[in-house]
Coordinates of C-alpha atoms in Angstrom, one line a residue:
Chain A
M29 CA -43.0 21.4 55.9
E30 CA -42.1 23.0 53.1
P31 CA -38.7 24.8 52.5
T32 CA -40.5 27.6 50.2
S33 CA -42.2 30.9 51.2
R34 CA -44.5 32.3 48.9
R35 CA -42.0 35.4 48.6
Q36 CA -38.9 33.6 48.9
F37 CA -40.3 30.8 46.0
L38 CA -41.4 33.7 43.9
K39 CA -38.3 35.5 44.6
R40 CA -36.1 32.2 43.2
S41 CA -38.4 31.8 39.7
S42 CA -36.6 30.7 36.9
A43 CA -39.7 31.0 35.1
V44 CA -43.4 31.3 36.2
A45 CA -46.2 31.0 33.2
A46 CA -49.5 32.3 35.0
A47 CA -52.6 31.9 33.1
A48 CA -56.2 30.5 33.3
G49 CA -55.6 28.1 31.0
V50 CA -52.2 29.0 30.5
A51 CA -52.0 29.5 27.1
A52 CA -54.1 33.2 27.7
A53 CA -51.4 35.5 29.6
V54 CA -48.2 34.9 26.9
P55 CA -47.5 37.0 23.9
A56 CA -48.0 35.9 20.9
T57 CA -45.1 34.3 19.5
A58 CA -45.2 32.3 22.5
A59 CA -48.4 31.4 22.1
K60 CA -47.6 29.8 19.0
A61 CA -44.9 27.7 20.6
L62 CA -46.6 26.2 23.5
T63 CA -49.9 25.8 20.4
S64 CA -47.6 24.9 17.3
H65 CA -50.0 21.4 16.1
T66 CA -49.2 19.5 13.5
A67 CA -52.5 16.1 11.9
A68 CA -50.1 14.1 14.1
N69 CA -49.9 15.8 17.3
P70 CA -53.5 17.2 17.6
E71 CA -54.6 20.0 19.9
P72 CA -55.7 17.8 22.8
K73 CA -59.2 17.8 23.6
L74 CA -60.5 19.8 27.0
P75 CA -63.3 18.9 29.5
D76 CA -66.3 20.5 29.2
D77 CA -66.5 22.1 32.7
P78 CA -65.4 25.2 34.5
S79 CA -62.2 22.9 36.1
V80 CA -60.2 24.9 32.8
D81 CA -61.2 27.5 34.1
A82 CA -59.3 27.3 36.8
P83 CA -55.9 29.1 37.9
V84 CA -52.8 27.5 36.6
V85 CA -49.0 28.1 37.5
A86 CA -45.7 26.5 36.0
H87 CA -42.5 27.2 37.2
V88 CA -39.3 25.9 35.6
T89 CA -37.0 24.6 38.6
D90 CA -34.5 24.0 35.2
V91 CA -34.9 24.2 32.3
R92 CA -32.0 22.3 31.1
K93 CA -33.9 19.1 32.9
G94 CA -37.3 19.9 32.1
L95 CA -37.6 19.9 35.7
V96 CA -41.5 22.2 36.0
S97 CA -44.2 22.4 38.6
L98 CA -48.1 22.6 38.1
Y99 CA -49.5 24.6 40.3
T100 CA -53.9 24.0 40.5
G101 CA -55.9 24.5 43.4
D102 CA -54.9 22.9 46.2
R103 CA -52.1 20.8 43.8
E104 CA -47.8 20.6 43.0
I105 CA -47.7 17.9 40.2
N106 CA -44.0 17.5 39.5
V107 CA -43.7 16.7 35.5
K108 CA -39.6 16.7 33.9
D109 CA -40.5 17.3 30.4
R110 CA -37.9 18.6 28.7
R111 CA -39.9 19.8 25.7
L112 CA -42.7 21.6 27.8
A113 CA -39.8 23.3 29.8
A114 CA -38.5 24.6 26.8
A115 CA -41.7 25.7 25.1
L116 CA -42.0 27.3 27.8
Y117 CA -38.7 29.0 28.4
R118 CA -39.3 30.1 24.6
A119 CA -42.6 31.3 26.1
T120 CA -40.8 34.0 28.3
H121 CA -37.4 34.2 25.8
Chain B
M13 CA -42.0 39.9 72.6
S14 CA -43.5 36.8 72.6
S15 CA -43.6 35.8 68.9
H16 CA -45.2 39.1 67.1
R17 CA -43.3 40.1 64.5
E18 CA -40.7 38.2 65.8
A19 CA -38.6 37.0 61.9
P20 CA -38.1 39.5 59.4
E21 CA -41.1 37.7 56.9
I22 CA -43.7 36.9 59.1
S23 CA -42.8 40.6 59.8
K24 CA -45.2 41.7 57.5
D25 CA -47.6 39.2 56.6
P26 CA -49.7 40.4 60.4
V27 CA -52.4 38.1 58.7
A28 CA -50.7 35.0 59.5
D29 CA -48.1 36.3 62.1
S30 CA -49.1 33.8 65.2
T31 CA -47.9 35.7 68.1
D32 CA -48.9 33.9 72.0
L33 CA -50.2 30.5 72.0
Y34 CA -51.4 29.4 74.9
A35 CA -52.4 25.9 76.5
F36 CA -53.8 25.4 80.6
V37 CA -55.9 23.5 81.9
S38 CA -59.2 25.3 82.3
P39 CA -59.9 26.6 85.7
D40 CA -63.4 26.3 85.7
A41 CA -64.0 23.2 83.7
P42 CA -60.7 21.0 85.0
N43 CA -61.7 17.9 82.7
T44 CA -61.2 19.9 79.2
V45 CA -57.9 21.9 78.2
T46 CA -58.1 25.1 76.9
L47 CA -56.1 26.0 73.8
I48 CA -55.6 30.1 72.8
A49 CA -53.8 31.2 69.1
N50 CA -53.5 34.3 68.6
Y51 CA -53.0 36.3 65.5
V52 CA -52.9 40.3 64.1
P53 CA -50.5 41.6 66.3
L54 CA -50.2 45.0 68.2
Q55 CA -53.9 46.0 66.3
G56 CA -54.6 49.6 67.4
P57 CA -58.5 49.8 68.2
A58 CA -59.5 52.8 66.3
G59 CA -58.2 51.2 63.2
G60 CA -61.2 51.1 60.6
P61 CA -63.1 51.4 58.0
N62 CA -60.6 48.1 57.6
F63 CA -61.1 46.7 61.2
Y64 CA -58.8 43.7 61.9
E65 CA -59.7 40.0 60.6
F66 CA -58.4 36.3 59.9
G67 CA -56.8 36.5 57.0
D68 CA -59.2 33.8 54.2
D69 CA -56.8 33.2 52.5
V70 CA -54.1 31.3 55.8
L71 CA -54.8 28.4 57.0
Y72 CA -54.4 28.1 60.2
E73 CA -53.8 25.0 62.2
I74 CA -53.2 24.5 66.4
N75 CA -51.0 21.4 66.4
I76 CA -50.6 18.2 69.4
D77 CA -48.3 14.9 70.1
N78 CA -49.9 13.2 72.3
D79 CA -47.7 9.6 72.0
N80 CA -44.5 11.7 72.7
D81 CA -42.6 12.0 69.7
G82 CA -42.9 15.8 68.5
D83 CA -44.7 15.1 65.5
V84 CA -48.1 15.7 65.0
D85 CA -51.7 13.9 65.7
I86 CA -54.0 16.2 66.7
T87 CA -55.1 19.1 64.0
F88 CA -57.4 21.4 63.8
Q89 CA -57.2 23.4 60.8
F90 CA -59.2 27.2 61.1
Q91 CA -60.0 28.6 57.3
F92 CA -61.9 31.6 57.2
T93 CA -64.0 33.5 54.5
N94 CA -65.5 36.7 54.7
V95 CA -69.3 38.2 53.5
I96 CA -70.1 41.9 52.0
E97 CA -73.5 42.0 53.6
I98 CA -74.4 45.4 51.7
G99 CA -73.4 46.8 49.7
G100 CA -72.4 49.8 48.3
T101 CA -71.0 51.2 51.0
F102 CA -66.9 52.4 53.1
L103 CA -69.0 51.2 56.5
Y104 CA -67.8 48.5 58.1
N105 CA -71.4 48.7 59.7
I106 CA -74.0 51.3 59.2
G107 CA -76.1 51.5 62.3
P108 CA -75.6 49.7 66.0
I109 CA -74.4 45.7 65.7
A110 CA -76.4 44.2 68.1
S111 CA -76.3 40.7 67.3
L112 CA -73.8 38.4 64.9
D113 CA -76.8 38.4 62.5
S114 CA -78.1 42.4 62.5
P115 CA -78.2 44.0 59.5
N116 CA -76.2 46.9 59.7
W117 CA -73.1 44.5 60.3
N118 CA -71.6 45.1 56.0
R119 CA -68.1 42.4 56.6
R120 CA -68.3 39.3 58.3
Q121 CA -66.3 36.9 58.7
F122 CA -67.5 33.6 59.2
Y123 CA -65.5 30.0 59.6
S124 CA -64.5 25.9 59.7
V125 CA -63.0 23.8 62.1
T126 CA -61.5 20.8 60.5
R127 CA -60.0 18.0 62.9
I128 CA -57.8 15.5 61.7
D129 CA -56.1 12.5 62.9
W130 CA -53.1 11.6 61.5
E131 CA -52.6 8.0 62.7
Q132 CA -56.2 7.1 61.1
S133 CA -56.1 9.5 58.1
N134 CA -54.0 8.3 54.9
Q135 CA -52.4 10.9 54.1
H136 CA -49.1 12.5 54.7
R137 CA -48.4 14.9 57.5
H138 CA -47.6 17.6 56.3
H139 CA -49.2 19.1 53.9
D140 CA -49.4 18.6 50.6
W141 CA -53.0 16.8 51.6
H142 CA -55.1 18.1 49.3
N143 CA -58.8 16.1 49.9
Y144 CA -60.5 16.7 53.7
D145 CA -63.1 13.3 52.8
G146 CA -61.1 10.1 55.0
P147 CA -60.9 8.3 57.4
G148 CA -59.1 10.8 60.8
I149 CA -60.4 14.2 58.8
K150 CA -63.7 15.9 59.9
Q151 CA -64.8 19.0 59.8
L152 CA -66.4 19.8 63.3
G153 CA -68.2 23.1 62.2
S154 CA -68.6 24.9 59.1
N155 CA -70.2 29.0 58.5
L156 CA -68.9 29.8 62.3
P157 CA -69.5 33.6 62.9
C158 CA -66.8 35.6 63.6
P159 CA -67.8 38.2 65.7
P160 CA -66.9 41.7 64.6
C161 CA -64.0 44.5 65.6
N162 CA -64.8 46.1 69.0
I163 CA -65.6 49.9 67.0
G164 CA -67.6 51.9 70.3
P165 CA -70.4 52.1 72.2
R166 CA -72.2 53.4 69.4
S167 CA -71.8 51.0 66.4
T168 CA -71.0 47.9 68.7
P169 CA -73.2 47.9 72.4
N170 CA -72.8 46.0 75.3
Y171 CA -70.0 44.3 73.2
P172 CA -69.7 41.7 75.5
T173 CA -72.5 40.0 75.0
L174 CA -73.2 40.3 71.1
A175 CA -68.9 38.2 70.8
G176 CA -70.8 36.3 73.9
Q177 CA -73.2 35.1 71.0
A178 CA -69.7 33.3 69.1
I179 CA -68.9 30.5 71.5
Q180 CA -69.7 28.4 69.5
T181 CA -70.2 24.0 70.8
L182 CA -69.0 21.9 67.8
S183 CA -69.9 18.5 66.8
D184 CA -68.0 16.2 69.5
G185 CA -68.4 19.0 72.1
T186 CA -65.8 20.7 71.5
V187 CA -66.2 24.5 72.0
V188 CA -64.4 27.1 70.3
F189 CA -64.2 31.5 69.7
A190 CA -63.0 33.1 66.8
G191 CA -62.5 36.4 66.6
Q192 CA -60.7 40.0 67.9
R193 CA -59.7 39.5 71.9
A194 CA -57.8 42.4 74.4
E195 CA -53.9 41.4 74.7
G196 CA -53.0 39.1 77.6
F197 CA -49.5 38.9 77.0
Y198 CA -47.6 42.2 78.9
V199 CA -43.6 43.4 77.6
D200 CA -41.6 46.2 78.4
L201 CA -40.8 45.7 74.4
G202 CA -39.2 49.5 74.7
S203 CA -36.9 48.7 77.7
I204 CA -35.7 44.8 77.1
F205 CA -35.0 45.8 73.4
D206 CA -33.1 49.0 74.4
L207 CA -29.3 47.0 74.8
G208 CA -31.6 44.4 77.4
A209 CA -32.2 47.7 79.8
L210 CA -33.9 45.4 82.6
R211 CA -35.6 48.7 84.6
P212 CA -35.3 46.6 88.2
I213 CA -31.6 46.9 87.1
Q214 CA -30.9 49.3 84.7
S215 CA -28.8 51.2 87.7
A216 CA -25.9 48.0 86.6
H217 CA -26.2 48.7 82.6
L218 CA -22.9 49.0 81.4
I219 CA -24.3 52.2 79.5
P220 CA -26.0 54.6 81.8
V221 CA -29.4 56.4 81.7
P222 CA -30.7 58.3 83.4
P223 CA -33.4 56.3 86.1
S224 CA -36.9 55.4 84.7
A225 CA -39.2 54.2 87.7
M226 CA -42.2 52.2 86.0
A227 CA -42.2 49.3 84.5
V228 CA -43.7 50.3 80.7
N229 CA -46.4 47.5 79.1
A230 CA -45.7 48.1 75.4
T231 CA -49.1 45.9 74.0
K232 CA -50.9 47.9 76.7
E233 CA -54.6 48.3 75.1
L234 CA -53.5 46.8 71.6
N235 CA -55.8 43.6 70.0
V236 CA -55.4 40.4 68.9
H237 CA -57.0 37.5 67.1
S238 CA -57.6 35.0 68.7
I239 CA -58.9 31.0 68.2
A240 CA -59.8 29.3 71.1
L241 CA -60.7 26.0 71.9
Q242 CA -61.8 24.6 75.4
I243 CA -61.4 20.4 75.0
P244 CA -61.9 18.1 76.3
M245 CA -60.0 15.8 78.0
T246 CA -60.7 12.8 77.1
L247 CA -60.4 13.8 73.2
L248 CA -57.1 14.4 73.4
T249 CA -55.3 11.4 75.7
A250 CA -53.8 9.3 72.8
D251 CA -55.8 6.5 74.9
G252 CA -59.0 8.2 75.3
N253 CA -58.3 8.4 79.3
Q254 CA -59.3 11.4 81.7
P255 CA -55.5 11.3 82.3
S256 CA -55.2 11.5 86.5
D257 CA -51.4 10.4 87.3
P258 CA -48.9 13.2 86.6
T259 CA -46.3 10.9 86.5
Q260 CA -47.8 9.2 83.1
P261 CA -46.2 9.4 79.6
L262 CA -49.7 10.2 78.3
S263 CA -50.5 12.6 80.2
V264 CA -48.8 14.9 78.3
I265 CA -49.4 17.3 75.6
G266 CA -47.0 18.9 73.0
V267 CA -49.0 21.5 70.8
W268 CA -47.8 24.7 68.8
T269 CA -50.1 26.3 66.0
T270 CA -48.8 27.5 62.7
A271 CA -49.9 29.1 60.3
S272 CA -49.1 28.1 56.2
R273 CA -49.9 30.0 52.9
Q274 CA -50.8 27.9 49.5
R275 CA -47.4 28.4 47.3
V276 CA -48.4 30.3 44.9
H277 CA -50.0 33.9 44.6
F278 CA -50.5 36.1 42.1
N279 CA -52.8 39.4 41.0
Y280 CA -54.9 39.7 38.1
Q281 CA -54.7 43.3 37.1
G282 CA -57.4 44.9 34.4
R283 CA -60.3 42.8 33.2
G284 CA -62.1 43.3 36.4
Q285 CA -61.0 40.5 38.3
N286 CA -60.4 42.3 42.4
D287 CA -59.5 38.9 43.1
P288 CA -56.0 37.6 44.0
A289 CA -55.8 34.1 43.3
D290 CA -53.6 31.2 45.4
V291 CA -52.3 28.0 44.0
G292 CA -50.6 24.6 45.3
P293 CA -50.0 23.5 49.0
W294 CA -51.0 25.2 51.8
T295 CA -46.4 26.1 53.0
Q296 CA -46.3 27.3 56.1
V297 CA -45.1 30.1 57.1
S298 CA -45.4 30.5 60.7
R299 CA -45.1 28.6 63.9
L300 CA -45.3 29.1 67.9
G301 CA -44.6 26.5 70.7
N302 CA -43.5 28.0 73.1
P303 CA -43.5 32.2 74.0
L304 CA -40.2 33.7 73.6
F305 CA -38.3 30.8 70.5
N306 CA -37.4 32.2 67.8
E307 CA -37.4 35.8 69.2
V308 CA -34.9 35.4 71.3
L309 CA -32.8 31.9 70.4
V310 CA -32.5 31.6 67.2
P311 CA -30.5 33.8 65.0
M312 CA -32.2 36.2 63.1
E313 CA -30.9 34.8 59.3
N314 CA -32.5 31.4 60.9
K315 CA -35.6 33.4 61.6
D316 CA -37.5 32.7 58.2
D317 CA -37.0 28.7 57.5
W318 CA -37.9 27.9 61.1
N319 CA -41.1 29.3 61.4
Q320 CA -41.5 26.9 57.5
S321 CA -39.8 24.7 59.6
P322 CA -41.9 21.4 61.8
P323 CA -40.5 21.5 65.5
Q324 CA -39.3 17.6 65.1
N325 CA -36.6 19.0 63.3
D326 CA -36.0 21.4 65.9
S327 CA -32.3 20.1 66.5
T328 CA -31.4 22.6 63.0
F329 CA -31.7 25.2 65.9
A330 CA -30.7 23.2 69.3
A331 CA -27.3 25.3 69.7
G332 CA -29.3 28.0 70.1
V333 CA -31.1 26.9 73.5
L334 CA -27.2 25.1 74.5
N335 CA -25.2 28.4 74.4
P336 CA -27.7 30.7 74.2
E337 CA -26.7 34.4 72.8
L338 CA -28.4 36.5 76.3
A339 CA -26.1 34.6 79.1
K340 CA -23.6 35.7 76.9
L341 CA -24.8 39.5 76.7
L342 CA -26.0 39.7 79.9
P343 CA -22.3 39.3 82.2
V344 CA -21.1 41.6 79.6
L345 CA -24.2 44.4 80.2
Y346 CA -24.5 43.8 83.7
P347 CA -20.8 43.4 84.6
T348 CA -20.9 43.4 87.8
E349 CA -24.3 41.6 88.0
F350 CA -23.9 37.9 86.6
P351 CA -20.4 37.0 87.7
N352 CA -21.5 33.0 88.3
L353 CA -23.5 33.1 84.6
A354 CA -20.0 34.5 82.8
A355 CA -17.3 31.7 84.5
L356 CA -20.9 29.6 83.0
V357 CA -20.6 30.7 80.0
A358 CA -16.8 30.2 79.1
S359 CA -17.3 26.6 80.1
G360 CA -18.7 25.8 77.0
K361 CA -21.1 23.7 79.8
P362 CA -24.3 23.4 77.2
R363 CA -27.4 24.8 78.6
A364 CA -29.2 21.0 79.0
D365 CA -31.8 23.2 81.7
L366 CA -32.5 25.0 78.8
A367 CA -32.9 22.1 76.6
A368 CA -35.4 20.6 78.9
V369 CA -37.6 23.4 79.9
L370 CA -37.8 24.2 75.3
L371 CA -37.2 21.3 73.7
T372 CA -38.0 17.5 75.5
G373 CA -40.4 19.1 78.3
I374 CA -38.5 18.5 82.2
P375 CA -38.0 14.8 82.5
L376 CA -39.9 12.9 86.5
G377 CA -38.5 14.2 89.6
V378 CA -36.7 17.0 88.3
V379 CA -38.5 19.7 89.4
S380 CA -40.8 17.4 91.6
P381 CA -41.2 13.7 92.6
N382 CA -44.6 13.5 91.1
F383 CA -44.1 16.4 88.3
Q384 CA -43.0 15.5 84.5
N385 CA -43.6 17.1 81.4
F386 CA -41.5 15.0 78.7
T387 CA -41.8 14.2 75.7
G388 CA -39.1 11.6 74.8
T389 CA -35.4 13.2 73.1
T390 CA -36.8 14.1 70.1
Q391 CA -36.0 18.1 70.3
A392 CA -39.4 19.6 69.3
D393 CA -40.2 22.8 71.0
L394 CA -43.8 22.1 71.8
L395 CA -45.7 24.2 74.4
R396 CA -45.9 21.2 76.9
L397 CA -49.0 20.7 78.7
N398 CA -49.5 17.3 81.5
M399 CA -53.0 18.0 82.0
A400 CA -52.5 15.7 85.3
I401 CA -51.9 18.7 87.5
P402 CA -55.2 20.8 88.1
P403 CA -55.3 24.3 88.0
S404 CA -53.4 26.2 91.2
G405 CA -56.2 28.3 93.5
T406 CA -53.5 30.5 94.2
P407 CA -51.8 30.8 90.7
N408 CA -48.5 32.1 90.3
N409 CA -47.2 34.4 87.1
L410 CA -44.0 32.9 87.1
G411 CA -45.0 29.0 87.4
V412 CA -42.6 26.1 88.5
V413 CA -40.3 28.9 89.0
G414 CA -42.8 30.4 90.9
N415 CA -43.4 27.1 92.9
D416 CA -46.6 26.9 92.0
L417 CA -46.2 23.6 88.6
A418 CA -49.6 24.1 86.5
G419 CA -47.8 27.4 85.2
F420 CA -45.6 28.1 82.0
P421 CA -43.7 26.0 80.9
N422 CA -46.2 23.6 82.1
G423 CA -48.5 25.4 79.6
R424 CA -48.8 28.5 79.6
R425 CA -51.3 30.2 81.7
L426 CA -53.1 34.1 79.5
A427 CA -51.3 36.1 83.0
D428 CA -47.8 33.8 83.0
D429 CA -44.6 35.9 83.1
V430 CA -43.5 34.5 80.6
V431 CA -40.8 36.8 79.7
T432 CA -39.4 37.2 83.5
I433 CA -39.1 33.6 83.6
E434 CA -37.6 33.0 80.8
L435 CA -35.4 35.9 81.4
K436 CA -34.5 34.3 84.9
A437 CA -34.0 30.9 83.2
I438 CA -32.0 31.8 81.5
A439 CA -29.4 34.1 83.3
G440 CA -29.1 31.4 86.0
A441 CA -31.9 30.6 87.6
T442 CA -32.6 26.8 86.8
Y443 CA -29.3 25.6 85.8
P444 CA -29.1 24.5 89.4
L445 CA -32.1 21.6 87.8
I446 CA -29.1 19.8 86.1
D447 CA -25.9 20.5 88.3
K448 CA -26.4 21.4 92.1
T449 CA -23.5 23.0 92.8
Y450 CA -24.6 26.0 91.1
I451 CA -25.1 28.9 92.7
P452 CA -27.3 31.9 90.2
D453 CA -25.8 34.6 90.7
A454 CA -27.8 36.7 93.1
A455 CA -29.8 39.2 90.5
V456 CA -30.7 36.3 88.8
G457 CA -34.1 36.8 92.3
L458 CA -33.3 40.8 90.7
V459 CA -34.2 39.7 87.0
N460 CA -37.7 40.6 86.2
Q461 CA -39.7 42.9 84.0
G462 CA -41.1 44.9 86.1
L463 CA -45.4 44.8 84.9
T464 CA -46.3 42.6 88.1
A465 CA -46.3 43.9 91.7
N466 CA -45.4 39.6 92.7
G467 CA -46.4 36.6 91.7
T468 CA -49.6 36.0 92.8
D469 CA -50.2 39.5 90.5
Q470 CA -52.4 38.9 87.9
T471 CA -53.2 42.0 86.6
A472 CA -50.2 42.7 84.5
K473 CA -51.0 46.7 83.3
G474 CA -53.4 47.1 80.6
T475 CA -54.8 43.2 80.4
E476 CA -56.2 43.3 83.4
S477 CA -59.6 42.4 81.3
Y478 CA -59.1 39.2 82.0
L479 CA -61.9 36.9 81.6
S480 CA -63.2 34.1 84.5
S481 CA -64.8 31.8 81.6
F482 CA -63.7 31.1 78.1
P483 CA -62.3 32.8 76.3
Y484 CA -61.2 33.9 78.9
L485 CA -58.6 36.5 77.3
G486 CA -60.4 39.6 78.1
T487 CA -62.5 41.8 76.5
P488 CA -60.8 43.7 73.2
H489 CA -60.4 47.4 73.9
D490 CA -62.8 49.8 71.6
G491 CA -61.5 51.9 69.4
Y492 CA -63.9 55.2 70.5
D493 CA -62.0 55.1 74.0
V494 CA -58.7 53.6 73.3
P495 CA -56.3 55.4 73.2
A496 CA -58.1 57.5 75.7
A497 CA -57.5 61.4 75.1

């Protein structure tokens, strides 16, 4: 089974952002970092259904490598995205 | 204790803490096997107004290996939900609860049962799956009621009948019960953890204290929460046949129970939301196969890791079985009583007898020409049951050590004195199985926690309420009468 307990997970987190729709839980300056959009990079459209209200937790496991684990429902989605990891770091510092 | 609060992390999480696991051929239905997994340890019966219940954020599982590789083949999953029926009151009930649909009962609990046949499913065996549909995965029952806790004669009159209403038959014929029961495990815990004191031989202890004549059952008159299944054997065997030949490998199953929590838990603050949220894959936080394995054989710093690992990785923990710390301590604590054990320890020979009993099962012919519960060479802490061994008409609470092949470590029955059995085994009683020249110390015969009068005593102090039929564990003690004035 998975080698990480709930408490250990929380203890070891280098950065955890929890939100019902990520941006709702971060401070305004951080939200700006996460939500700055340009004409070339418009805000993605969200589906019009209850799934957007489900909690999402991001666990930045290695900010330099851009490793982020996303948890929602009973799923874990591992992504490698340096921009996302950096944005989450800035949002929490 | 058997596995009550046996590791640092799980000791702080009682609803996920597996305390005991039982597996035996049902004495009154010998074509079936009864599996009982207990959780939520050390319940004082008067524990209201928030009486004990299963965790609604915990995934409980009973796992079965039926093809001798130490890996899971069948899983029964249990998930619970709570319902406030009345509201506007702090009370668990506002009048007598005479039936499971009583309008007087405020806080109720329901559960679902799902069976997974991993060979047929397309899911990864070790969680990270999140799909209840598909081949090999079948929900056997939903919205099944738990009984209330046994509160007292005014609130829960005629409790046995009330609890009996919670015995349900699932869609495949498996019988299930989930709810409060009287603790069935017995142990003189206060003595054993006071530097290994065994009251029957404590006069020989390194640190003399005034003798205490009577053993004390530390779990007397406490309750526990049980998940019990009675399953036709044909639904458990790999070939679908009724096991009849104890020498056949497929007559043996290995059983273990687990509890898992979702990877992340957080609490909302404010916003009127008082329900915590859990997200992510299910992550194992508790495990139990043989009694006392994690408790006694795994060093404290590794106990949490053991709880999170699957049995087929137990070679990682085999050192604690092959060279058990308690075998080293006994000759120190009782300087005159265990010279042969001391010599065995000093020799450095690995305890292959304990490894067979706990990690691989006992090969054919070691104990008896027609007995085995061997599940292959994979070292895994499984509670192994040879289902072709019929129930004993005169059970011996020392199980196989007492020449009763229907008892521990061939499965485990409620009254089996597993503490005494394992103490005797670690003290050297089972080493002659692999070395005929070894003579156990005379004191091994005296090693006993002293809670049973003899081998046929099925009424250990405080556990005399075993039932003769499913779910076998006794009616829980009620909070009005226990503790007594």
